[in-house]
Every structure is written in C-alpha cells, then in structure tokens.
Coordinates of C-alpha atoms and ligand atoms in Angstrom, one line a residue:
X1 CA 0.0 0.0 0.0
X2 CA 1.1 3.5 -0.7
X3 CA 1.7 5.6 2.4
X4 CA -1.0 8.1 2.5
X5 CA -0.1 11.1 0.3
X6 CA 3.4 9.8 -0.3
X7 CA 3.3 11.9 -3.5
X8 CA 1.1 14.9 -4.1
X9 CA 1.8 18.0 -6.2
X10 CA 3.0 19.8 -3.0
X11 CA 4.8 17.2 -1.1
X12 CA 6.9 14.2 -1.9
X13 CA 7.9 12.1 1.1
X14 CA 11.6 11.8 1.9
X15 CA 11.4 8.1 1.9
X16 CA 10.3 7.9 -1.7
X17 CA 12.7 5.8 -3.8
X18 CA 13.4 4.9 -7.4
X19 CA 12.1 1.4 -6.8
X20 CA 8.7 2.7 -5.9
X21 CA 7.8 4.5 -9.1
X22 CA 6.2 1.7 -10.9
X23 CA 4.2 0.7 -7.8
X24 CA 3.0 4.2 -7.2
X25 CA 2.0 4.8 -10.9
X26 CA 0.1 1.6 -11.0
X27 CA -1.7 2.3 -7.7
X28 CA -2.6 5.7 -9.1
X29 CA -4.2 3.8 -12.0
X30 CA -1.7 4.6 -14.7
X31 CA 0.0 2.0 -16.9
X32 CA 3.7 1.3 -17.4
X33 CA 4.9 2.0 -21.0
X34 CA 5.5 -1.5 -22.3
X35 CA 7.3 -2.8 -25.3
X36 CA 4.3 -2.8 -27.7
X37 CA 3.6 0.8 -26.8
X38 CA 7.3 1.8 -27.3
X39 CA 7.1 0.1 -30.7
X40 CA 4.0 2.1 -31.6
X41 CA 5.6 5.4 -30.5
X42 CA 8.7 4.6 -32.5
X43 CA 6.7 3.8 -35.6
X44 CA 4.6 7.0 -35.5
X45 CA 7.3 9.4 -34.2
X46 CA 10.2 8.0 -36.3
X47 CA 12.3 7.1 -33.3
X48 CA 12.0 6.6 -29.6
X49 CA 13.1 9.5 -27.5
X50 CA 16.0 8.7 -25.2
X51 CA 13.9 9.7 -22.2
X52 CA 11.6 6.8 -22.9
X53 CA 14.5 4.5 -23.6
X54 CA 16.0 5.5 -20.2
X55 CA 12.7 5.0 -18.4
X56 CA 12.5 8.7 -17.4
X57 CA 9.1 8.8 -19.0
X58 CA 7.8 5.5 -17.9
X59 CA 4.0 5.5 -17.4
X60 CA 0.9 6.7 -19.2
X61 CA -2.8 6.9 -19.2
X62 CA -4.6 6.1 -22.5
X63 CA -1.5 6.9 -24.6
X64 CA -2.2 3.8 -26.6
X65 CA -5.8 5.0 -27.4
X66 CA -4.6 8.4 -28.4
X67 CA -2.0 7.0 -30.8
X68 CA -4.6 4.7 -32.3
X69 CA -6.6 7.7 -33.1
X70 CA -3.6 9.6 -34.4
X71 CA -2.8 6.7 -36.7
X72 CA -6.4 7.0 -38.1
X73 CA -5.8 10.7 -38.7
X74 CA -7.1 12.2 -35.5
X75 CA -4.8 15.0 -34.5
X76 CA -4.3 15.8 -30.8
X77 CA -2.7 18.7 -28.9
X78 CA -0.2 18.7 -26.1
X79 CA -0.7 20.4 -22.7
X80 CA 2.0 20.9 -20.1
X81 CA 2.9 23.5 -17.5
X82 CA 5.1 25.2 -15.0
X83 CA 4.5 26.7 -11.6
X84 CA 6.6 29.9 -11.6
X85 CA 7.8 29.7 -8.0
X86 CA 11.4 30.6 -8.6
X87 CA 14.3 30.4 -10.9
X88 CA 14.5 27.3 -13.1
X89 CA 17.2 24.6 -12.9
X90 CA 18.1 22.0 -15.4
X91 CA 15.7 19.4 -14.0
X92 CA 12.8 21.7 -14.6
X93 CA 13.5 21.8 -18.3
X94 CA 13.6 18.0 -18.8
X95 CA 9.8 17.6 -19.4
X96 CA 9.9 20.5 -21.8
X97 CA 12.8 19.0 -23.8
X98 CA 10.6 15.9 -24.1
X99 CA 7.5 17.9 -24.9
X100 CA 9.3 19.7 -27.7
X101 CA 10.2 16.4 -29.2
X102 CA 6.6 15.3 -29.1
X103 CA 5.4 18.5 -30.6
X104 CA 7.9 18.3 -33.5
X105 CA 7.4 14.6 -34.2
X106 CA 3.6 14.7 -34.2
X107 CA 3.4 18.3 -35.6
X108 CA 0.8 19.4 -33.0
X109 CA -0.1 22.4 -31.0
X110 CA 1.1 22.8 -27.5
X111 CA -0.5 24.7 -24.6
X112 CA 1.9 25.6 -21.8
X113 CA 0.1 26.7 -18.6
X114 CA 1.9 29.0 -16.3
X115 CA 0.2 28.7 -12.9
X116 CA 1.2 31.9 -11.2
X117 CA -2.1 31.7 -9.3
X118 CA -1.2 28.3 -7.9
X119 CA 2.1 29.6 -6.5
X120 CA 0.4 32.7 -5.1
X121 CA -2.1 30.4 -3.3
X122 CA 0.3 27.7 -2.1
X123 CA 3.5 29.7 -1.4
X124 CA 4.5 32.9 0.3
X125 CA 5.5 34.5 -2.9
X126 CA 4.5 38.1 -3.6
X127 CA 2.7 39.1 -6.8
X128 CA 5.8 41.1 -7.9
X129 CA 8.1 38.1 -7.5
X130 CA 5.6 35.8 -9.3
X131 CA 5.4 38.3 -12.3
X132 CA 9.2 38.3 -12.5
X133 CA 9.5 34.5 -12.4
X134 CA 6.7 34.1 -14.8
X135 CA 8.5 36.2 -17.4
X136 CA 11.9 34.7 -16.7
X137 CA 10.6 31.1 -16.7
X138 CA 8.7 31.6 -20.0
X139 CA 11.9 32.9 -21.6
X140 CA 13.8 29.9 -20.2
X141 CA 11.3 27.4 -21.5
X142 CA 10.8 29.0 -24.9
X143 CA 14.6 29.3 -25.4
X144 CA 14.6 25.5 -25.9
X145 CA 13.4 26.5 -29.4
X146 CA 9.7 26.1 -29.4
X147 CA 8.0 27.3 -32.6
X148 CA 5.7 30.2 -32.0
X149 CA 3.1 29.1 -34.6
X150 CA 2.3 26.0 -32.6
X151 CA 3.0 27.1 -29.1
X152 CA 0.5 28.8 -26.8
X153 CA 1.6 30.1 -23.4
X154 CA -1.3 30.5 -21.0
X155 CA -0.5 32.6 -18.0
X156 CA -3.3 32.0 -15.5
X157 CA -3.7 35.5 -14.0
X158 CA -3.5 37.0 -17.5
X159 CA -6.2 34.7 -18.9
X160 CA -8.4 34.7 -15.8
X161 CA -11.6 35.4 -17.6
X162 CA -11.3 32.3 -19.8
X163 CA -10.0 30.1 -17.1
X164 CA -12.6 31.1 -14.6
X165 CA -15.5 30.5 -17.0
X166 CA -14.3 27.0 -17.8
X167 CA -13.0 26.4 -14.3
X168 CA -16.3 26.8 -12.6
X169 CA -17.7 24.1 -14.9
X170 CA -15.1 21.7 -13.5
X171 CA -15.4 23.0 -10.0
X172 CA -19.1 22.3 -9.9
X173 CA -18.3 18.5 -10.1
X174 CA -15.6 18.4 -7.4
X175 CA -16.4 18.1 -3.8
X176 CA -14.3 19.3 -0.9
X177 CA -14.0 15.7 0.3
X178 CA -12.5 14.6 -3.0
X179 CA -9.9 17.3 -2.9
X180 CA -9.1 16.5 0.7
X181 CA -8.6 12.8 0.0
X182 CA -6.8 13.2 -3.3
X183 CA -4.4 16.0 -2.3
X184 CA -4.3 15.6 1.5
X185 CA -5.8 19.1 2.1
X186 CA -7.1 20.0 5.5
X187 CA -10.0 22.1 6.7
X188 CA -7.4 24.7 7.9
X189 CA -6.0 25.1 4.3
X190 CA -7.1 28.2 2.4
X191 CA -10.0 27.8 0.1
X192 CA -7.9 28.8 -3.0
X193 CA -6.1 25.5 -2.6
X194 CA -9.5 23.7 -2.9
X195 CA -10.5 25.5 -6.1
X196 CA -7.1 25.5 -7.8
X197 CA -7.3 22.0 -9.3
X198 CA -10.2 23.1 -11.4
X199 CA -7.9 25.7 -13.1
X200 CA -5.3 23.1 -13.8
X201 CA -7.9 21.0 -15.6
X202 CA -9.1 23.6 -18.0
X203 CA -6.2 23.4 -20.5
X204 CA -7.0 19.7 -20.8
X205 CA -10.2 20.6 -22.8
X206 CA -9.6 24.3 -23.7
X207 CA -9.0 23.6 -27.4
X208 CA -12.1 21.5 -27.6
X209 CA -14.1 24.1 -25.8
X210 CA -12.9 26.9 -28.1
X211 CA -13.2 25.0 -31.4
X212 CA -16.5 23.3 -30.5
X213 CA -15.3 19.8 -31.3
X214 CA -13.4 17.3 -29.3
X215 CA -9.7 17.4 -29.9
X216 CA -7.8 14.8 -28.0
X217 CA -5.3 16.1 -25.4
X218 CA -2.0 14.5 -24.3
X219 CA -0.4 15.8 -21.1
X220 CA 3.3 15.1 -20.3
X221 CA 4.0 15.6 -16.6
X222 CA 6.0 14.3 -13.6
X223 CA 4.2 11.8 -11.5
X224 CA 3.4 14.3 -8.6
X225 CA 0.9 16.0 -10.9
X226 CA -1.1 12.9 -11.5
X227 CA -3.7 13.6 -8.9
X228 CA -4.9 16.7 -10.8
X229 CA -5.4 14.7 -14.0
X230 CA -7.0 11.8 -12.3
X231 CA -9.7 14.3 -11.3
X232 CA -9.8 15.8 -14.8
X233 CA -10.3 12.3 -16.3
X234 CA -13.3 11.8 -14.0
X235 CA -14.9 15.1 -14.7
X236 CA -14.3 16.0 -18.4
X237 CA -16.6 13.3 -19.8
X238 CA -19.4 14.8 -17.6
X239 CA -18.9 18.1 -19.5
X240 CA -18.9 16.3 -22.8
X241 CA -15.2 16.2 -23.4
X242 CA -12.8 13.3 -23.9
X243 CA -10.6 12.2 -21.0
X244 CA -7.1 13.6 -21.5
X245 CA -4.3 11.1 -22.1
X246 CA -1.0 11.4 -20.3
X247 CA 2.7 10.5 -20.4
X248 CA 4.3 10.5 -17.0
X249 CA 7.9 11.0 -15.9
X250 CA 9.9 10.2 -12.8
X251 CA 11.5 13.1 -10.9
X252 CA 14.8 14.3 -12.0
X253 CA 17.2 13.4 -9.1
X254 CA 18.7 16.4 -7.4
X255 CA 22.4 17.3 -7.3
X256 CA 22.8 15.7 -4.0
X257 CA 21.1 12.4 -4.7
X258 CA 17.6 10.9 -5.3
X259 CA 14.3 12.6 -4.5
X260 CA 12.8 15.6 -6.2
X261 CA 15.1 18.5 -7.0
X262 CA 14.0 21.1 -4.5
X263 CA 13.7 24.7 -5.6
X264 CA 14.5 26.1 -2.2
X265 CA 18.1 24.9 -1.9
X266 CA 20.6 26.7 -4.3
X267 CA 22.9 23.7 -4.3
X268 CA 20.2 21.2 -5.0
X269 CA 20.4 21.9 -8.7
X270 CA 22.1 23.6 -11.6
X271 CA 20.3 26.8 -12.3
X272 CA 20.0 28.1 -15.8
X273 CA 21.7 31.3 -14.8
X274 CA 24.6 29.7 -13.0
X275 CA 28.0 30.9 -14.2
X276 CA 30.4 28.3 -15.6
X277 CA 32.5 28.3 -12.5
X278 CA 29.5 27.8 -10.3
X279 CA 28.4 24.9 -12.4
X280 CA 31.8 23.3 -12.1
X281 CA 31.9 23.9 -8.4
X282 CA 28.5 22.4 -7.8
X283 CA 29.5 19.3 -9.8
X284 CA 32.8 18.9 -8.1
X285 CA 31.7 19.7 -4.6
X286 CA 28.1 18.7 -4.2
X287 CA 27.0 16.3 -7.0
X288 CA 26.1 12.9 -5.8
X289 CA 28.7 10.5 -7.1
X290 CA 28.3 6.8 -8.0
X291 CA 32.1 6.6 -8.0
X292 CA 34.5 5.0 -5.5
X293 CA 36.3 6.8 -2.7
X294 CA 39.8 6.4 -4.1
X295 CA 41.2 6.3 -7.6
X296 CA 42.6 2.7 -7.0
X297 CA 39.1 1.4 -6.0
X298 CA 37.5 3.2 -8.9
X299 CA 39.9 1.7 -11.4
X300 CA 39.4 -1.7 -9.9
X301 CA 35.7 -1.8 -9.2
X302 CA 34.2 0.9 -11.4
X303 CA 31.4 3.3 -10.6
X304 CA 27.6 3.0 -10.4
X305 CA 26.5 5.4 -13.1
X306 CA 22.8 4.9 -12.4
X307 CA 22.9 6.9 -9.2
X308 CA 25.6 9.4 -10.4
X309 CA 24.3 13.0 -10.9
X310 CA 27.0 13.9 -13.4
X311 CA 26.4 10.8 -15.5
X312 CA 22.7 11.1 -15.5
X313 CA 22.8 14.8 -16.4
X314 CA 25.2 14.1 -19.2
X315 CA 23.0 11.3 -20.5
X316 CA 19.9 13.5 -20.5
X317 CA 21.6 16.1 -22.6
X318 CA 23.4 13.7 -25.0
X319 CA 21.2 13.1 -28.0
X320 CA 23.3 10.2 -29.2
X321 CA 22.3 7.1 -27.2
X322 CA 25.2 5.0 -28.5
X323 CA 27.8 7.6 -27.3
X324 CA 26.1 7.8 -23.9
X325 CA 26.1 4.0 -23.6
X326 CA 29.8 3.9 -24.3
X327 CA 30.4 6.5 -21.6
X328 CA 28.2 4.4 -19.3
X329 CA 30.3 1.3 -19.8
X330 CA 33.6 3.1 -19.5
X331 CA 32.5 4.7 -16.2
X332 CA 31.1 1.5 -14.9
X333 CA 34.2 -0.4 -15.7
X334 CA 36.5 2.1 -14.1
X335 CA 38.1 3.5 -17.2
X336 CA 36.6 6.8 -16.5
X337 CA 37.1 8.4 -13.1
X338 CA 34.5 10.4 -11.2
X339 CA 36.3 13.7 -11.7
X340 CA 36.5 12.9 -15.4
X341 CA 32.8 12.1 -15.5
X342 CA 32.1 15.4 -13.9
X343 CA 34.1 17.2 -16.6
X344 CA 32.3 15.4 -19.3
X345 CA 29.0 16.5 -17.8
X346 CA 30.2 20.0 -17.3
X347 CA 31.0 20.4 -21.0
X348 CA 27.6 19.1 -22.0
X349 CA 25.8 21.5 -19.7
X350 CA 27.9 24.5 -20.8
X351 CA 27.1 23.7 -24.5
X352 CA 23.4 23.2 -23.7
X353 CA 23.3 26.5 -21.8
X354 CA 25.1 28.3 -24.7
X355 CA 22.4 27.1 -27.1
X356 CA 19.7 28.3 -24.8
X357 CA 21.3 31.7 -24.3
X358 CA 21.7 32.1 -28.1
X359 CA 17.9 32.1 -28.4
X360 CA 17.0 34.2 -25.4
X361 CA 17.0 37.7 -27.0
X362 CA 14.8 36.7 -29.9
X363 CA 12.4 34.9 -27.6
X364 CA 12.2 37.9 -25.3
X365 CA 11.6 40.3 -28.2
X366 CA 8.9 38.1 -29.7
X367 CA 7.2 36.9 -26.5
X368 CA 3.7 38.1 -27.7
X369 CA 3.8 35.7 -30.6
X370 CA 3.7 32.7 -28.3
X371 CA 0.9 33.9 -26.1
X372 CA -2.4 32.0 -25.8
X373 CA -5.3 33.5 -27.6
X374 CA -8.6 31.7 -28.5
X375 CA -8.6 33.1 -32.1
X376 CA -5.3 31.3 -32.8
X377 CA -7.3 28.1 -32.8
X378 CA -10.2 29.2 -34.9
Ligands
LIG1 N1 1.2 22.5 -11.2 C1 2.4 22.4 -12.0 C2 3.6 22.9 -11.1 O1 3.5 23.3 -10.0 C3 2.3 23.3 -13.2 C4 1.3 22.7 -14.2 C5 0.1 23.2 -14.6 C6 1.5 21.5 -15.0 N2 -0.4 22.4 -15.6 C7 0.4 21.4 -15.8 C8 2.6 20.6 -15.1 C9 0.3 20.3 -16.7 C10 2.5 19.5 -16.0 C11 1.3 19.4 -16.8 O2 4.7 22.9 -11.6

C-alpha cells in the first residue's frame, strides 16, 4: 500500500525511492509504458526519444488509445505547464525537452500553462516576484526552441476570464472531500487550494471548448501532478469532453542524490543562470557520485553510473544514445574516473546553456507571438 499522500503536487515524502515509481504509478491507476507501446511510438514518431528508452518517461494513461486515433488521422494537442515559483534549474527543463520532441514529431499544437495563481495560493511569494519569475521562466522554456506558430503560453492570471469561466464548470463537479482525499488538504487550508485543481484541468479541454469539437489532449507531466489529472479524467466526460491522455515521468534526481530536485536549496540543482565556475563547483563539490572513494578502487571496481548525478545529467543532454552508452560502460568499468565524468557532464551542460542563451534575445523580443489566444485556434 502507498503511504497516504506519499506523492502529491505539493509534497513528496523523503522516503520515496526509485524502486517505488512503478508501484505508485500503478496504484494511481496509470500503466507502465510497455514494449508494444514503445514500438508504436517509434513507428509514429520516427524514433523513440531517449527519455523513454531510459525509463524517465515510464508510465501513461490512454496513450495507446490516443496513438490509435492519431494513426487514423485524429490530431491531438499537447498540454503541459510550470508553476513559476522561482528560478529554473536543469531538472525543470527536462519535461519541456521531451514535450518539444513530441510537438515536432507529431506536428501538433502545445499549450503551456503558467500557474502563477497556484504559486500565489500555495507559497509565500509576492505578486511582484511571481510576475518576474513568470516572465523569466517563460523565456527559459521557450529558449529551448519552441516554434511560435504552434506554441500557446497560457498565463493563469492574464487569462483569468477564460480560465474562470471554464474552471467553474469543472469545480461544480468536485467536492471538498474529493480534494481532501486526493491532495491531502485539511479544513485549515485556504479555500484557494481547494479550487485550484479546477484551473489546472481547464487546458486539458480548452482547445475542444474553443473550437466546438473534441480534440484529444496529451499531457506530459511528472508523477506528482497525476492527482490533478485523475480528477480531470473523472470530470471531463461529464462536461462532454474526452478524457485527456498522459505520459508520465519520474522526478529528476537532485544534485545531492535521489528525490525531487528542490527549488529552495541553491545547491540542489544547476540553475540556468549559474555561471560556468558555479556549475563546475556544484558538480565537483556537491554532486552525488556513484564513483568510489579512491582512484585505485574506482579503477578496480568501477562506478555505479545509475545513481551518479554527473552521468545522469550528461546522459539526458546527449542526443546520441550510443555515445552515452559507451560512456556508461567506461565509467562503470573504471576506465573513466568520477572527476572525469564530472568534466564530461560539465562540458555538455555548458554547451546546452550556450544554445539556450543564443535564443534568449529573440524569444524575449517576440514573446507576444507565443501567447495563448482563442482566435489562434479558430
Ligand atoms: N502545477 C504544476 C507545477 O507546479 C504546473 C502545471 C500546470 C503543469 N499544468 C500542468 C505541469 C500540466 C504539468 C502538466 O509545476
């Protein structure tokens, strides 16, 4: 049995471990991405993204049905999001890297919800800070190279009219006791927390609502967001919309080891605005290593790359799976030492950041082109 509320969008218990992902996903009612489904994705997308090969995106809800429809000519749209509670680190971008791949391979629209309202309700952030992080986070995300024509950034407080009108339809079907049991909320929690999940549901049917016909929706998210979409899937059919499908990821391990990368500890992750020397220092000093204590032992016994922050970060950013697997073997067998592994990761990260930075100016200047507007769907 899952401990009660082991994983909710606002809390992940410290005892949560890698080995528990599959159990938790299955208990939530999601399915594991199995070989036939991988084959299907590969057929339709042209290849299988490395994050699926590595088991980072590992579970789903109705992805098989959605792809069946796609095969028959039924286009879907993608929906994902970000709560702008602070600066972004590398781990935050991982789902967006994957989403961009999906968007390109399936040539579909993408709605990105920025839940500044959520972070106002759940955190101590001021509206000023949230506005700043909202803008900065959007630039960070879009600098991955999203195409403006098919990308729709929906900032909650800026689209409040639309979200409220659709949100109340969802809210009408959710009881306080459901919210309490699904999210672990208490009577003493503010009432904004109770309402918020309705707002996170809206983008899962917003394209259908605007266009007047059902457009299937696929939502990539980390497993802690699953409770929201479990609720959406119960309610949307009552409003005449399809249940959204989902593709679900594990958490990206923090610099210091497993568990969710926390946004409150500066040394828990590599921030997108970290200078090169800070990145190097964080890797050298804080990054959890799967290597041995001494060079002799490392040469003799090799490392455990699976738990190694530097290796995992490198692997996520290396598009060539064969190259990454060569590094894996060399690190595991002791040919590569921990410090060397950290330098390999360092170079990958610096290259990745340079590519992001090269797009920032043009993204900032053209931000308006990416913003959500109903008439872009009509
Ligand atoms: N609640 C999410 C967060 O705190 C943001 C979010 C909104 C989201 N809609 C989403 C994430 C859809 C994934 C998919 O980060």
